[in-house]
Short mmCIF file of C-alpha atoms and ligand atoms in Angstrom, two decimals:
data_model
loop_
_atom_site.label_atom_id
_atom_site.label_comp_id
_atom_site.label_asym_id
_atom_site.label_seq_id
_atom_site.Cartn_x
_atom_site.Cartn_y
_atom_site.Cartn_z
CA MET A 1 33.32 26.17 32.69
CA THR A 2 34.45 23.25 30.53
CA THR A 3 37.95 21.88 30.94
CA THR A 4 40.05 19.63 28.71
CA ALA A 5 41.14 16.22 30.00
CA PRO A 6 44.74 17.29 30.83
CA GLU A 7 43.41 20.42 32.59
CA THR A 8 41.03 18.29 34.64
CA GLU A 9 43.92 16.06 35.64
CA VAL A 10 45.85 19.06 36.94
CA LEU A 11 42.80 20.39 38.78
CA ALA A 12 42.13 16.98 40.30
CA ALA A 13 45.74 16.78 41.49
CA VAL A 14 45.41 20.23 43.13
CA PHE A 15 42.16 19.11 44.80
CA ASP A 16 43.71 15.83 46.04
CA ALA A 17 46.73 17.69 47.41
CA ALA A 18 44.51 20.18 49.25
CA VAL A 19 42.50 17.37 50.85
CA ALA A 20 45.69 15.48 51.77
CA ALA A 21 47.12 18.64 53.39
CA ASP A 22 43.91 19.15 55.42
CA GLU A 23 43.21 22.41 53.60
CA ARG A 24 39.63 23.56 53.12
CA ILE A 25 37.89 23.29 49.75
CA GLU A 26 35.96 26.51 49.11
CA PRO A 27 32.97 27.15 46.78
CA ARG A 28 35.02 28.62 43.92
CA ASP A 29 37.62 25.83 43.98
CA TRP A 30 37.44 23.06 41.41
CA MET A 31 36.07 19.85 42.88
CA PRO A 32 35.13 16.45 41.42
CA ASP A 33 31.45 16.17 40.46
CA ALA A 34 31.04 13.19 42.80
CA TYR A 35 32.46 15.18 45.75
CA ARG A 36 29.96 17.96 45.06
CA ALA A 37 27.09 15.46 44.73
CA THR A 38 28.04 13.68 47.97
CA LEU A 39 28.14 16.96 49.85
CA VAL A 40 24.78 18.07 48.48
CA ARG A 41 23.29 14.68 49.44
CA GLN A 42 24.64 14.78 53.00
CA ILE A 43 24.07 18.50 53.66
CA ALA A 44 20.52 18.33 52.23
CA GLN A 45 19.71 15.29 54.36
CA HIS A 46 21.10 17.11 57.37
CA ALA A 47 19.16 20.33 56.65
CA HIS A 48 15.94 18.37 56.12
CA SER A 49 16.53 16.57 59.44
CA GLU A 50 16.76 19.89 61.24
CA ILE A 51 13.46 21.23 59.94
CA ILE A 52 11.55 17.94 60.17
CA GLY A 53 13.12 17.53 63.62
CA MET A 54 11.17 20.58 64.77
CA GLN A 55 7.90 18.63 64.60
CA PRO A 56 8.20 15.98 67.34
CA GLU A 57 9.26 18.52 69.95
CA ALA A 58 6.95 21.31 68.78
CA ASN A 59 4.18 18.82 69.57
CA TRP A 60 4.82 19.59 73.27
CA ILE A 61 5.17 23.39 73.23
CA THR A 62 1.50 23.98 74.08
CA ARG A 63 1.64 21.37 76.85
CA ALA A 64 4.96 22.26 78.49
CA PRO A 65 4.53 21.97 82.28
CA SER A 66 5.72 25.51 83.11
CA LEU A 67 6.42 28.87 81.49
CA ARG A 68 10.15 28.28 81.93
CA ARG A 69 10.01 24.89 80.18
CA LYS A 70 7.86 26.37 77.40
CA ALA A 71 10.32 29.22 76.77
CA ILE A 72 13.26 26.81 76.67
CA LEU A 73 11.50 24.44 74.28
CA MET A 74 10.40 27.24 71.95
CA ALA A 75 13.98 28.51 71.80
CA LYS A 76 15.28 25.02 71.02
CA VAL A 77 12.80 24.46 68.20
CA GLN A 78 13.66 27.88 66.77
CA ASP A 79 17.37 26.99 66.93
CA GLU A 80 16.60 23.95 64.78
CA ALA A 81 14.99 26.14 62.12
CA GLY A 82 18.16 28.23 62.24
CA HIS A 83 20.34 25.14 61.76
CA GLY A 84 18.27 24.25 58.72
CA LEU A 85 18.92 27.73 57.30
CA TYR A 86 22.70 27.53 57.84
CA LEU A 87 22.73 24.14 56.12
CA TYR A 88 20.54 25.11 53.16
CA SER A 89 22.88 28.09 52.72
CA ALA A 90 25.90 25.77 52.77
CA ALA A 91 24.21 23.66 50.06
CA GLU A 92 23.56 26.82 48.02
CA THR A 93 27.32 27.44 47.85
CA LEU A 94 27.49 24.17 45.88
CA GLY A 95 25.05 25.52 43.31
CA THR A 96 21.90 23.84 44.64
CA GLY A 97 19.05 26.14 45.61
CA ARG A 98 16.82 25.75 48.64
CA ASP A 99 13.66 25.47 46.50
CA GLU A 100 15.11 22.53 44.62
CA LEU A 101 16.09 20.74 47.83
CA LEU A 102 12.70 21.34 49.46
CA ASP A 103 10.94 20.06 46.33
CA LYS A 104 13.01 16.87 46.55
CA LEU A 105 12.22 16.45 50.24
CA HIS A 106 8.51 16.91 49.62
CA ALA A 107 8.59 14.46 46.71
CA GLY A 108 10.33 11.85 48.90
CA ARG A 109 13.49 11.98 46.74
CA GLN A 110 15.80 13.06 49.56
CA ARG A 111 16.05 11.68 53.05
CA TYR A 112 15.90 13.07 56.55
CA SER A 113 17.08 11.30 59.68
CA SER A 114 15.23 8.11 60.61
CA ILE A 115 14.95 9.31 64.22
CA PHE A 116 12.22 11.83 63.47
CA ASN A 117 9.77 9.15 62.39
CA TYR A 118 9.10 8.16 66.00
CA PRO A 119 6.32 9.72 68.09
CA THR A 120 6.71 11.95 71.17
CA LEU A 121 4.19 10.30 73.47
CA THR A 122 4.92 12.06 76.78
CA TRP A 123 6.62 15.18 78.11
CA ALA A 124 9.63 13.04 79.06
CA ASP A 125 10.25 12.46 75.33
CA VAL A 126 11.38 16.10 75.11
CA GLY A 127 14.09 15.24 77.65
CA ALA A 128 15.02 11.98 75.94
CA ILE A 129 15.33 13.74 72.58
CA GLY A 130 17.58 16.41 74.10
CA TRP A 131 19.77 13.93 75.93
CA LEU A 132 19.95 11.09 73.38
CA VAL A 133 19.06 12.56 69.97
CA ASP A 134 20.98 15.80 70.39
CA GLY A 135 23.73 13.80 72.12
CA ALA A 136 23.99 11.47 69.11
CA ALA A 137 23.86 14.45 66.76
CA ILE A 138 26.78 16.12 68.58
CA THR A 139 28.86 12.94 68.57
CA ASN A 140 28.28 12.65 64.82
CA GLN A 141 28.67 16.34 64.07
CA VAL A 142 31.69 17.51 66.09
CA PRO A 143 34.04 15.75 63.61
CA LEU A 144 32.12 17.46 60.77
CA CYS A 145 33.54 20.78 62.05
CA ARG A 146 36.76 19.49 60.42
CA CYS A 147 35.02 18.53 57.17
CA SER A 148 37.10 19.32 54.07
CA TYR A 149 34.36 21.55 52.62
CA GLY A 150 34.71 25.00 54.23
CA PRO A 151 31.08 26.27 54.31
CA TYR A 152 29.77 23.01 55.79
CA ALA A 153 32.54 22.85 58.39
CA ARG A 154 31.92 26.45 59.48
CA ALA A 155 28.15 25.91 59.73
CA MET A 156 28.83 22.89 61.93
CA VAL A 157 30.86 24.89 64.46
CA ARG A 158 27.89 27.06 65.32
CA ILE A 159 25.39 24.20 65.17
CA CYS A 160 27.45 22.07 67.55
CA LYS A 161 27.63 24.87 70.12
CA GLU A 162 23.85 25.13 70.11
CA GLU A 163 23.37 21.35 70.11
CA SER A 164 25.53 21.10 73.25
CA PHE A 165 23.13 23.45 75.00
CA HIS A 166 20.18 21.40 73.75
CA GLN A 167 21.75 18.22 75.07
CA ARG A 168 22.26 19.78 78.51
CA GLN A 169 18.64 20.94 78.71
CA GLY A 170 17.45 17.41 77.85
CA TYR A 171 19.70 15.90 80.50
CA GLU A 172 18.51 18.41 83.09
CA LEU A 173 14.87 17.79 82.21
CA LEU A 174 15.29 14.03 82.56
CA LEU A 175 17.21 14.41 85.82
CA THR A 176 14.35 16.49 87.25
CA LEU A 177 11.83 13.83 86.26
CA SER A 178 14.04 10.97 87.40
CA ARG A 179 14.35 12.56 90.87
CA GLY A 180 10.65 13.47 90.97
CA THR A 181 7.66 11.33 91.88
CA GLU A 182 7.50 7.64 91.11
CA ALA A 183 5.25 8.36 88.13
CA GLN A 184 7.67 11.01 86.80
CA HIS A 185 10.60 8.62 87.18
CA ALA A 186 8.66 5.92 85.30
CA MET A 187 7.81 8.38 82.53
CA ALA A 188 11.51 9.29 82.13
CA GLN A 189 12.50 5.62 82.05
CA ASP A 190 9.82 4.79 79.47
CA ALA A 191 11.02 7.61 77.21
CA VAL A 192 14.64 6.43 77.41
CA ASP A 193 13.50 2.85 76.70
CA ARG A 194 11.78 4.00 73.49
CA TRP A 195 14.46 6.42 72.22
CA TRP A 196 17.63 4.44 72.95
CA TRP A 197 17.68 2.04 69.99
CA PRO A 198 16.46 4.57 67.38
CA SER A 199 19.23 6.92 68.61
CA LEU A 200 21.85 4.25 67.88
CA MET A 201 20.40 3.94 64.36
CA MET A 202 21.02 7.65 63.72
CA PHE A 203 24.68 6.85 63.03
CA GLY A 204 23.69 4.94 59.89
CA PRO A 205 24.15 1.31 58.82
CA PRO A 206 27.06 -0.79 60.08
CA ASP A 207 30.40 -0.08 58.40
CA ASP A 208 30.31 -3.15 56.16
CA GLU A 209 26.95 -1.98 54.74
CA SER A 210 27.66 1.75 54.57
CA ALA A 211 27.72 2.58 50.85
CA HIS A 212 29.27 6.03 51.16
CA SER A 213 31.58 5.92 54.19
CA ALA A 214 34.86 4.84 52.55
CA GLN A 215 34.74 7.51 49.84
CA SER A 216 33.47 10.20 52.22
CA MET A 217 36.30 9.43 54.63
CA ALA A 218 38.87 9.49 51.80
CA TRP A 219 37.58 12.98 50.91
CA LYS A 220 37.65 13.94 54.61
CA ILE A 221 33.96 14.81 54.59
CA LYS A 222 33.41 12.17 57.27
CA ARG A 223 36.29 11.73 59.70
CA HIS A 224 35.10 8.53 61.42
CA SER A 225 33.03 5.55 60.40
CA ASN A 226 29.40 5.02 61.48
CA ASP A 227 30.34 2.21 63.89
CA GLU A 228 33.20 4.20 65.47
CA LEU A 229 30.87 7.09 66.26
CA ARG A 230 28.11 4.78 67.49
CA GLN A 231 30.58 3.14 69.91
CA ARG A 232 31.76 6.56 71.10
CA PHE A 233 28.15 7.53 71.80
CA VAL A 234 27.42 4.33 73.77
CA ASP A 235 30.57 4.87 75.87
CA ILE A 236 29.47 8.44 76.68
CA CYS A 237 25.87 7.50 77.51
CA VAL A 238 26.38 4.61 79.95
CA PRO A 239 27.87 6.70 82.80
CA GLN A 240 25.41 9.52 82.07
CA ALA A 241 22.47 7.09 82.42
CA GLU A 242 23.89 6.01 85.79
CA SER A 243 24.07 9.63 86.97
CA LEU A 244 20.50 10.13 85.80
CA GLY A 245 19.37 7.11 87.82
CA LEU A 246 17.96 5.54 84.65
CA THR A 247 18.78 2.31 82.84
CA LEU A 248 19.42 1.68 79.16
CA PRO A 249 17.20 -1.03 77.63
CA ASP A 250 19.96 -3.43 76.63
CA PRO A 251 20.73 -6.58 78.68
CA ASP A 252 23.96 -7.08 76.71
CA LEU A 253 25.43 -3.71 77.68
CA ARG A 254 28.61 -4.31 79.67
CA TRP A 255 32.14 -2.93 79.99
CA ASN A 256 34.72 -4.85 77.97
CA GLU A 257 38.09 -4.36 79.67
CA ALA A 258 40.04 -5.79 76.74
CA ARG A 259 38.43 -3.46 74.18
CA GLY A 260 38.24 -0.48 76.50
CA HIS A 261 34.64 0.05 75.38
CA TYR A 262 31.12 -1.02 76.31
CA ASP A 263 29.79 -4.02 74.40
CA PHE A 264 26.18 -3.60 73.36
CA GLY A 265 23.40 -5.76 71.93
CA ALA A 266 22.35 -6.26 68.31
CA ILE A 267 20.56 -3.39 66.62
CA ASP A 268 17.33 -4.23 64.77
CA TRP A 269 18.45 -3.20 61.29
CA ASP A 270 15.19 -4.47 59.78
CA GLU A 271 13.41 -1.74 61.73
CA PHE A 272 15.91 0.86 60.43
CA HIS A 273 15.37 -0.19 56.81
CA GLU A 274 11.59 -0.18 57.24
CA VAL A 275 11.76 3.40 58.57
CA LEU A 276 13.98 4.39 55.61
CA ARG A 277 11.45 2.81 53.25
CA GLY A 278 8.79 5.13 54.67
CA ASN A 279 7.15 2.62 57.00
CA GLY A 280 8.10 4.07 60.39
CA PRO A 281 5.41 5.05 62.89
CA CYS A 282 5.27 8.73 61.80
CA ASN A 283 6.75 8.98 58.27
CA ASP A 284 3.45 9.96 56.61
CA GLN A 285 2.55 12.43 59.35
CA ARG A 286 5.96 14.16 59.25
CA ILE A 287 6.15 14.62 55.50
CA GLY A 288 2.45 15.52 55.29
CA GLN A 289 2.84 18.24 57.92
CA ARG A 290 5.97 19.54 56.19
CA ARG A 291 4.20 19.82 52.83
CA THR A 292 1.25 21.60 54.45
CA ALA A 293 3.56 24.05 56.25
CA HIS A 294 5.30 24.79 52.95
CA GLU A 295 2.00 25.37 51.12
CA ASN A 296 0.71 27.59 53.94
CA GLY A 297 3.90 29.66 53.72
CA ALA A 298 3.52 30.34 49.98
CA TRP A 299 2.07 33.82 50.59
CA VAL A 300 5.11 34.79 52.67
CA ARG A 301 7.49 33.75 49.88
CA GLU A 302 5.38 35.59 47.30
CA ALA A 303 5.23 38.73 49.46
CA ALA A 304 9.02 38.63 50.02
CA ALA A 305 9.61 38.21 46.28
CA ALA A 306 7.24 41.11 45.46
CA HIS A 307 8.95 43.32 48.06
CA ALA A 308 12.40 42.43 46.71
CA ALA A 309 11.31 43.08 43.11
CA LYS A 310 9.96 46.51 44.09
CA HIS A 311 13.14 47.44 45.91
CA GLY A 312 15.49 45.83 43.37
CA LYS A 313 16.86 43.18 45.70
CA ALA A 314 17.47 39.49 44.93
CA THR A 315 15.37 36.99 46.88
CA ALA A 316 16.59 33.78 48.44
N1 BYC B 401 18.42 8.17 58.66
O1 BYC B 401 26.42 4.99 53.34
P1 BYC B 401 25.75 5.53 54.56
C1 BYC B 401 19.88 16.46 64.03
C2 BYC B 401 21.08 6.54 54.60
S1 BYC B 401 19.53 14.92 63.49
C3 BYC B 401 18.07 8.21 57.36
O2 BYC B 401 26.36 5.18 55.86
P2 BYC B 401 26.45 8.32 54.84
C4 BYC B 401 18.91 17.03 64.98
C5 BYC B 401 22.13 7.32 53.85
O3 BYC B 401 21.68 8.62 53.52
C6 BYC B 401 20.75 14.18 62.55
N2 BYC B 401 18.90 7.77 56.38
O4 BYC B 401 25.52 7.11 54.39
C7 BYC B 401 18.95 16.68 66.33
C8 BYC B 401 22.32 6.44 52.64
O5 BYC B 401 21.22 6.60 51.76
P3 BYC B 401 21.33 7.43 50.35
C9 BYC B 401 21.05 14.83 61.24
C10 BYC B 401 20.10 7.29 56.75
O6 BYC B 401 25.86 9.56 54.28
C11 BYC B 401 17.98 17.17 67.19
C12 BYC B 401 22.19 5.04 53.21
O7 BYC B 401 21.43 5.18 54.39
N3 BYC B 401 22.47 14.75 61.11
O8 BYC B 401 20.81 17.02 63.62
O9 BYC B 401 27.89 8.05 54.57
C13 BYC B 401 16.99 17.99 66.73
C14 BYC B 401 23.54 4.39 53.50
O10 BYC B 401 24.21 5.06 54.58
C15 BYC B 401 20.52 7.25 58.08
C16 BYC B 401 23.09 14.47 59.98
O11 BYC B 401 22.48 14.27 58.95
C17 BYC B 401 19.62 7.70 59.07
N4 BYC B 401 19.90 7.66 60.37
O12 BYC B 401 26.30 8.31 56.44
C18 BYC B 401 16.95 18.37 65.38
C19 BYC B 401 24.59 14.45 60.08
N5 BYC B 401 21.76 6.72 58.14
O13 BYC B 401 21.68 8.87 50.74
C20 BYC B 401 17.92 17.88 64.52
C21 BYC B 401 25.27 14.43 58.76
C22 BYC B 401 22.10 6.44 56.88
O14 BYC B 401 22.42 6.79 49.55
N6 BYC B 401 25.14 13.16 58.08
N7 BYC B 401 21.11 6.77 56.04
O15 BYC B 401 19.95 7.32 49.75
C23 BYC B 401 25.99 12.12 58.27
O16 BYC B 401 26.91 12.17 59.07
C24 BYC B 401 25.81 10.92 57.39
O17 BYC B 401 25.02 11.28 56.27
C25 BYC B 401 25.20 9.68 58.11
C26 BYC B 401 25.07 8.55 57.07
C27 BYC B 401 26.10 9.24 59.23
C28 BYC B 401 23.80 10.00 58.65
#
């Protein structure tokens, strides 16, 4: 639908008023092109993170130490596929199809979270991912349940419930290892040492370098800045690490009475940018495996399309 300049001004005023009043923007509502593009960028990146995020943990399904642990891990990895589906569906409501987004991911034109470019070297990494990575994801994503765009906000409610369960299983797994043999305790500590700093990077660049934060916060897509959420996460983790009997690998971590927060050491932003440029330890492996999985699934998509055509149904 094309609109004249005065019409667009009226529509923009209605949109601004809805955002100011904390009302939800829904798919059929008028929205600025840049708002739509920002949402597609963030939701796509988030969806891609969910499905790429299946890989590091799936690496341990065949080697889980018990049937119970295997069943839990399989369920968690399946949940992540589900989160990807909710999010690709939310992006579809903005007029962007799943095929298009997957093509962009496979061509390296859209991002997924930096965290999934690190390897899972031991079984304890499954615990560290649950505790730290899902913990960081929840801290970042709970405010997204109040995002101004309705379909994204509603998808986040369900995702956050499941992520909370994932975080608890990671904590419980690490606690078991931490209280186990000396070797198990050391394995848990080593995993936390490797995952701590990359988890802090999940929140994105510092506020003064975050290109999108100010506008996304004005549109109430993001409700807090990257640094605010990172600080919240550190404050949550320190007492949890103590209960786990594990330490966090930061000599500068200490309570600051005046600020009412934990101070923490400098993050290696060069490492973050290298990972974003594709030079992390597992970037090639992750995207290569994703492309292969997509190619191997072509027959399923073709069969579903043929079935739908025969029965007169639209395909996704
Ligand atoms: N990794 O202006 P900024 C999960 C990019 S995992 C890669 O601050 P924004 C899960 C950013 O895209 C988490 N790229 O951006 C857990 C931008 O580049 P472009 C997935 C990053 O969007 C367990 C540039 O840096 N969650 O759920 O305002 C198992 C400048 O950044 C990262 C989400 O995606 C990063 N860490 O803020 C399985 C949550 N950080 O796009 C799955 C939703 C920044 O201009 N997303 N960049 O090329 C968000 O909340 C925001 O997009 C971010 C970044 C906080 C991540």
